[in-house]
């Protein structure tokens, strides 16, 4: 029987996609099955099968029904450093991926392992092949190789459908994973930029309104307390007019640093607009929020600012604080805290005022 040589040379010019790989594996599997079906056990069949495997760039090995390696191609030698001479006739294929003996996916396929059994070894990492019947795919990182690998295992069957072995392919996808991670980090940086105030590095007002709505919904759903702090820098216009906008920007950055140092991991701080800032404090009663606001006020008041050589300035903030009243709208909640902040200014500035909760207290 004449079997066409599989030519993969053209595919070496560009990196294959998952779909390309599956199509090529499927073609390879068909060739192997045809070879075995037509010339089972013959020397000619074995030669043709070896030629097929050696002709593919995909690292591949084959095991028989006893899990003994029958074929180990050149591409796999190059990937792993294990030669065909030392691997064929053994059950040592586990050495490619693991420091101690354990079944590879090909072994599980030959043993007709259930998905529960497969999950014991590859939980969260395996999936059924979309194109290869009874085949599985796994993506995993292997410290021994220092590489990410995609490997696929598929059964080899006789004319009656009985499993007589398995073929397993391995592809180095390390560069692809690195590219995916770089893309993820790039997207994360872009997202952070879109919700961050460029001057203070706190979240911006757009993100504040989104988070306020989210936290109000969470407070309503689970009955958790939620507090809000709103603060405004006292006499900021005077400082700007006296020393210039660049020095004014330094004040905004200094306040943002003070806020950041006083945040818990569950809190979120925002530049609300101009010289106004807000802080969301989930699962926090108003009394505790008041204590946090007072600590922040003192820290900023004690901060020494040097707008010009030999000049020292101290600035202050007026702060409003309140707890969310169950059932009120986010805009109403914000308005109550805003009113408390302006009352703090009218009462002499540099103070914290707790807004009354008109319902539920």
XYZ file of C-alpha atoms in Angstrom:
361
model
C 0.000 0.000 0.000
C 1.320 3.415 -0.945
C 0.843 6.117 1.685
C 1.548 9.752 0.882
C 4.383 11.427 2.778
C 2.989 14.157 5.045
C 4.623 17.487 4.129
C 4.597 20.065 6.902
C 7.433 22.200 5.532
C 5.176 25.038 4.432
C 3.701 25.392 7.902
C 7.104 26.129 9.384
C 7.072 29.583 7.831
C 4.383 30.885 10.202
C 3.462 29.943 13.753
C 0.440 27.580 13.711
C -2.785 28.466 15.448
C -4.694 26.008 17.645
C -7.014 25.334 14.713
C -4.058 24.628 12.407
C -2.591 22.271 14.974
C -5.810 20.333 15.439
C -6.307 19.956 11.692
C -2.750 18.683 11.292
C -3.087 16.299 14.208
C -6.346 15.049 12.752
C -4.667 14.395 9.381
C -1.771 12.692 11.133
C -4.104 10.489 13.143
C -5.976 9.464 9.969
C -2.722 8.485 8.284
C -1.676 6.417 11.287
C -5.038 4.662 11.517
C -5.072 3.905 7.794
C -1.536 2.623 7.997
C -2.329 0.304 10.897
C -5.674 -0.820 9.508
C -4.297 -1.741 6.111
C -1.024 -3.320 7.191
C -1.407 -4.203 10.850
C 1.735 -5.695 12.286
C 3.715 -5.561 9.054
C 7.237 -4.209 8.813
C 6.179 -2.004 5.912
C 3.415 -0.441 8.031
C 5.858 0.400 10.803
C 8.256 2.025 8.340
C 5.466 4.115 6.823
C 4.211 5.141 10.247
C 7.706 6.217 11.269
C 8.042 8.224 8.059
C 4.769 9.983 8.763
C 5.830 10.908 12.281
C 9.316 11.992 11.262
C 7.826 14.168 8.530
C 5.862 16.338 10.953
C 7.267 19.291 12.854
C 4.900 18.541 15.771
C 6.686 16.756 18.663
C 4.918 13.383 18.805
C 5.159 9.966 20.427
C 3.049 6.827 20.184
C 2.419 4.165 22.820
C 0.828 0.765 22.345
C -1.863 -0.898 24.431
C 0.740 -1.851 27.049
C 1.815 1.802 27.316
C 5.189 1.033 25.747
C 6.642 3.710 23.470
C 6.677 2.573 19.840
C 7.496 5.851 18.088
C 9.340 9.002 19.139
C 9.931 11.579 16.431
C 12.785 13.994 15.776
C 10.728 17.050 16.719
C 10.169 15.541 20.169
C 13.869 14.793 20.505
C 14.614 18.444 19.818
C 12.018 19.661 22.316
C 12.870 17.355 25.203
C 16.484 16.299 24.721
C 15.466 12.622 24.997
C 16.443 10.542 21.965
C 14.276 7.934 20.275
C 16.965 5.326 20.960
C 16.670 5.731 24.725
C 12.864 6.085 24.829
C 11.418 3.543 22.348
C 10.624 0.238 24.040
C 10.278 1.856 27.495
C 7.473 3.333 29.549
C 9.564 6.378 30.413
C 7.579 9.019 28.553
C 6.639 10.567 31.924
C 10.253 11.760 32.192
C 9.530 14.376 29.526
C 7.246 16.358 31.804
C 7.531 15.218 35.412
C 10.251 14.555 38.004
C 8.599 11.323 39.192
C 6.548 8.651 37.470
C 2.893 9.403 36.785
C 0.552 8.783 33.838
C 0.558 11.129 30.859
C -2.611 11.901 28.962
C -1.819 9.157 26.432
C -1.733 6.608 29.277
C -5.134 7.798 30.510
C -6.563 7.575 26.988
C -5.272 4.011 26.542
C -6.753 3.097 29.920
C -10.121 4.633 28.974
C -9.933 6.825 32.058
C -13.044 8.715 33.102
C -13.051 12.485 33.209
C -13.053 12.301 37.010
C -9.823 10.313 36.843
C -8.312 12.732 34.320
C -9.271 15.616 36.598
C -7.166 14.100 39.400
C -4.110 14.798 37.291
C -5.175 17.791 35.194
C -8.002 19.469 37.106
C -8.932 22.801 35.538
C -6.336 22.345 32.789
C -7.850 19.812 30.380
C -10.644 19.996 27.863
C -12.137 17.735 25.231
C -10.802 18.347 21.759
C -13.240 20.235 19.552
C -12.194 18.301 16.434
C -10.637 15.004 17.522
C -12.991 12.326 18.718
C -12.199 10.931 22.190
C -9.154 13.234 22.398
C -8.167 15.600 25.187
C -6.073 18.761 25.281
C -4.083 20.218 28.161
C -2.255 23.517 28.616
C 0.193 23.599 31.501
C 3.465 25.073 32.687
C 6.324 22.650 33.346
C 9.105 23.924 35.636
C 11.426 21.078 34.624
C 11.351 22.389 31.043
C 10.772 26.027 31.929
C 8.121 26.041 29.193
C 4.375 26.186 28.610
C 3.122 23.197 26.607
C -0.074 22.362 24.790
C -0.446 18.617 24.435
C -3.147 16.522 22.835
C -3.729 12.795 23.265
C -5.955 10.712 21.018
C -6.653 6.956 20.938
C -5.500 4.707 18.092
C -8.042 2.008 17.278
C -8.171 -1.213 15.310
C -10.735 -2.104 12.667
C -13.275 -3.012 15.347
C -12.894 0.225 17.286
C -10.802 -1.292 20.064
C -8.085 0.930 21.510
C -4.644 -0.396 20.562
C -2.600 2.605 21.612
C -2.501 6.373 21.737
C -0.742 9.233 20.022
C 0.305 12.293 21.998
C 1.557 15.567 20.549
C 3.277 18.408 22.370
C 3.627 22.006 21.270
C 5.736 24.682 22.935
C 3.378 27.642 23.469
C 5.648 29.628 25.805
C 5.963 32.610 23.467
C 2.230 32.621 22.906
C 1.621 32.627 26.675
C 4.091 35.462 27.118
C 2.317 37.442 24.425
C -1.038 36.762 26.085
C 0.332 37.920 29.450
C 1.807 41.058 27.917
C -1.552 41.773 26.295
C -3.362 41.182 29.583
C -1.006 43.532 31.400
C -1.364 46.123 28.654
C -5.149 45.931 28.878
C -4.936 46.193 32.657
C -2.713 49.285 32.394
C -5.124 50.854 29.918
C -8.064 50.103 32.203
C -6.224 51.610 35.174
C -5.418 54.707 33.148
C -9.063 55.097 32.130
C -10.261 55.122 35.762
C -7.317 56.953 37.368
C -6.747 60.668 37.866
C -3.448 61.434 36.169
C -2.297 64.008 38.775
C -3.092 62.318 42.092
C -3.081 58.666 40.918
C -6.306 58.122 42.835
C -9.405 56.880 41.016
C -11.311 59.513 39.017
C -14.856 60.784 39.424
C -16.235 58.575 36.646
C -15.071 55.497 38.498
C -16.382 56.954 41.779
C -19.972 57.075 40.557
C -19.722 53.536 39.229
C -18.292 52.230 42.503
C -20.760 54.216 44.599
C -23.604 52.503 42.766
C -21.970 49.092 43.173
C -21.328 49.544 46.896
C -24.852 50.832 47.523
C -26.269 47.761 45.780
C -24.030 45.494 47.862
C -25.057 47.265 51.066
C -28.748 46.850 50.188
C -28.373 43.205 49.201
C -26.399 41.998 52.210
C -27.359 44.561 54.831
C -23.769 45.723 55.305
C -23.082 49.264 56.544
C -21.476 51.666 54.080
C -19.911 55.028 54.866
C -18.733 57.866 52.673
C -16.187 60.631 53.319
C -16.116 63.830 51.267
C -13.343 66.377 51.843
C -12.384 69.709 50.356
C -9.118 71.638 50.775
C -9.630 74.871 52.684
C -8.516 78.139 51.042
C -7.064 76.335 48.068
C -7.710 79.289 45.734
C -5.647 81.562 47.989
C -2.760 79.099 47.893
C -2.991 78.769 44.095
C -3.131 82.543 43.616
C -0.171 83.060 45.959
C 2.189 80.368 44.715
C 0.926 79.275 41.311
C -0.827 76.238 39.886
C 2.220 73.979 39.954
C 2.531 74.440 43.711
C -1.207 73.946 43.961
C -0.832 70.643 42.158
C 1.768 69.643 44.748
C -0.820 70.239 47.473
C -3.292 67.967 45.681
C -0.641 65.269 45.368
C 0.358 65.682 49.023
C -3.251 65.233 50.140
C -3.675 62.188 47.914
C -0.618 60.624 49.575
C -2.072 61.281 53.024
C -5.371 59.719 51.947
C -3.622 56.703 50.463
C -1.649 56.086 53.675
C -4.864 56.089 55.712
C -6.780 53.672 53.487
C -7.602 50.108 54.415
C -7.401 47.501 51.669
C -11.215 47.472 51.412
C -11.484 51.284 51.038
C -11.390 53.220 47.755
C -10.317 56.849 47.301
C -11.197 59.180 44.427
C -10.439 62.660 43.214
C -14.001 63.904 42.983
C -13.153 67.127 41.177
C -10.844 70.111 41.630
C -9.720 70.046 45.263
C -12.470 67.680 46.430
C -11.850 64.021 47.270
C -14.100 61.142 48.315
C -13.496 57.871 50.136
C -15.822 54.847 50.128
C -15.630 52.693 53.249
C -17.530 49.395 52.800
C -18.778 47.538 55.886
C -18.028 50.570 58.045
C -20.335 52.373 60.497
C -20.352 56.158 60.464
C -18.639 56.383 63.861
C -15.609 54.474 62.586
C -15.628 56.498 59.377
C -15.610 59.668 61.498
C -12.540 58.418 63.381
C -10.771 57.671 60.090
C -11.678 61.112 58.716
C -10.402 62.858 61.841
C -7.112 60.983 61.637
C -6.764 61.987 58.006
C -7.569 65.647 58.825
C -4.865 65.791 61.494
C -2.260 64.131 59.287
C -2.826 66.651 56.525
C -2.887 69.616 58.911
C 0.488 68.559 60.329
C 2.050 68.225 56.894
C 4.663 70.896 56.158
C 4.426 72.360 52.648
C 7.244 74.407 51.070
C 5.820 76.325 48.098
C 8.971 78.463 47.812
C 12.422 78.711 49.342
C 12.264 79.499 53.048
C 8.458 79.391 53.161
C 6.482 76.869 55.183
C 2.751 76.430 54.869
C 0.131 74.282 56.552
C -3.136 73.512 54.809
C -6.347 71.987 56.113
C -9.455 70.177 54.901
C -13.139 70.316 55.755
C -14.763 66.889 55.834
C -18.287 65.500 55.706
C -19.051 61.911 56.775
C -22.178 59.766 56.798
C -23.495 56.232 56.661
C -25.764 55.002 53.902
C -29.456 54.925 54.849
C -31.083 51.733 53.521
C -33.374 52.525 50.627
C -31.983 55.935 49.642
C -30.606 56.645 46.202
C -26.824 56.980 45.722
C -27.335 60.627 44.690
C -29.217 61.338 47.930
C -26.492 59.654 49.974
C -23.832 61.770 48.260
C -25.873 64.966 48.707
C -26.160 64.423 52.476
C -22.385 63.991 52.806
C -21.786 67.013 50.555
C -24.041 69.163 52.761
C -22.156 68.021 55.860
C -18.844 68.990 54.268
C -20.070 72.525 53.455
C -21.445 72.917 56.974
C -17.976 71.997 58.255
C -16.572 74.881 56.185
C -19.161 77.297 57.550
C -18.330 76.206 61.104
C -14.738 77.391 60.737
C -13.106 74.867 58.374
C -10.466 72.283 59.333
C -13.034 70.002 60.991
C -15.083 66.851 60.448
C -18.876 66.917 60.537
C -21.006 63.786 60.785
C -24.211 64.081 58.716
C -27.375 62.978 60.522
C -29.113 59.859 59.306
C -32.729 60.939 59.072
C -34.118 57.413 58.789
C -33.324 54.243 60.647
C -31.700 55.981 63.643
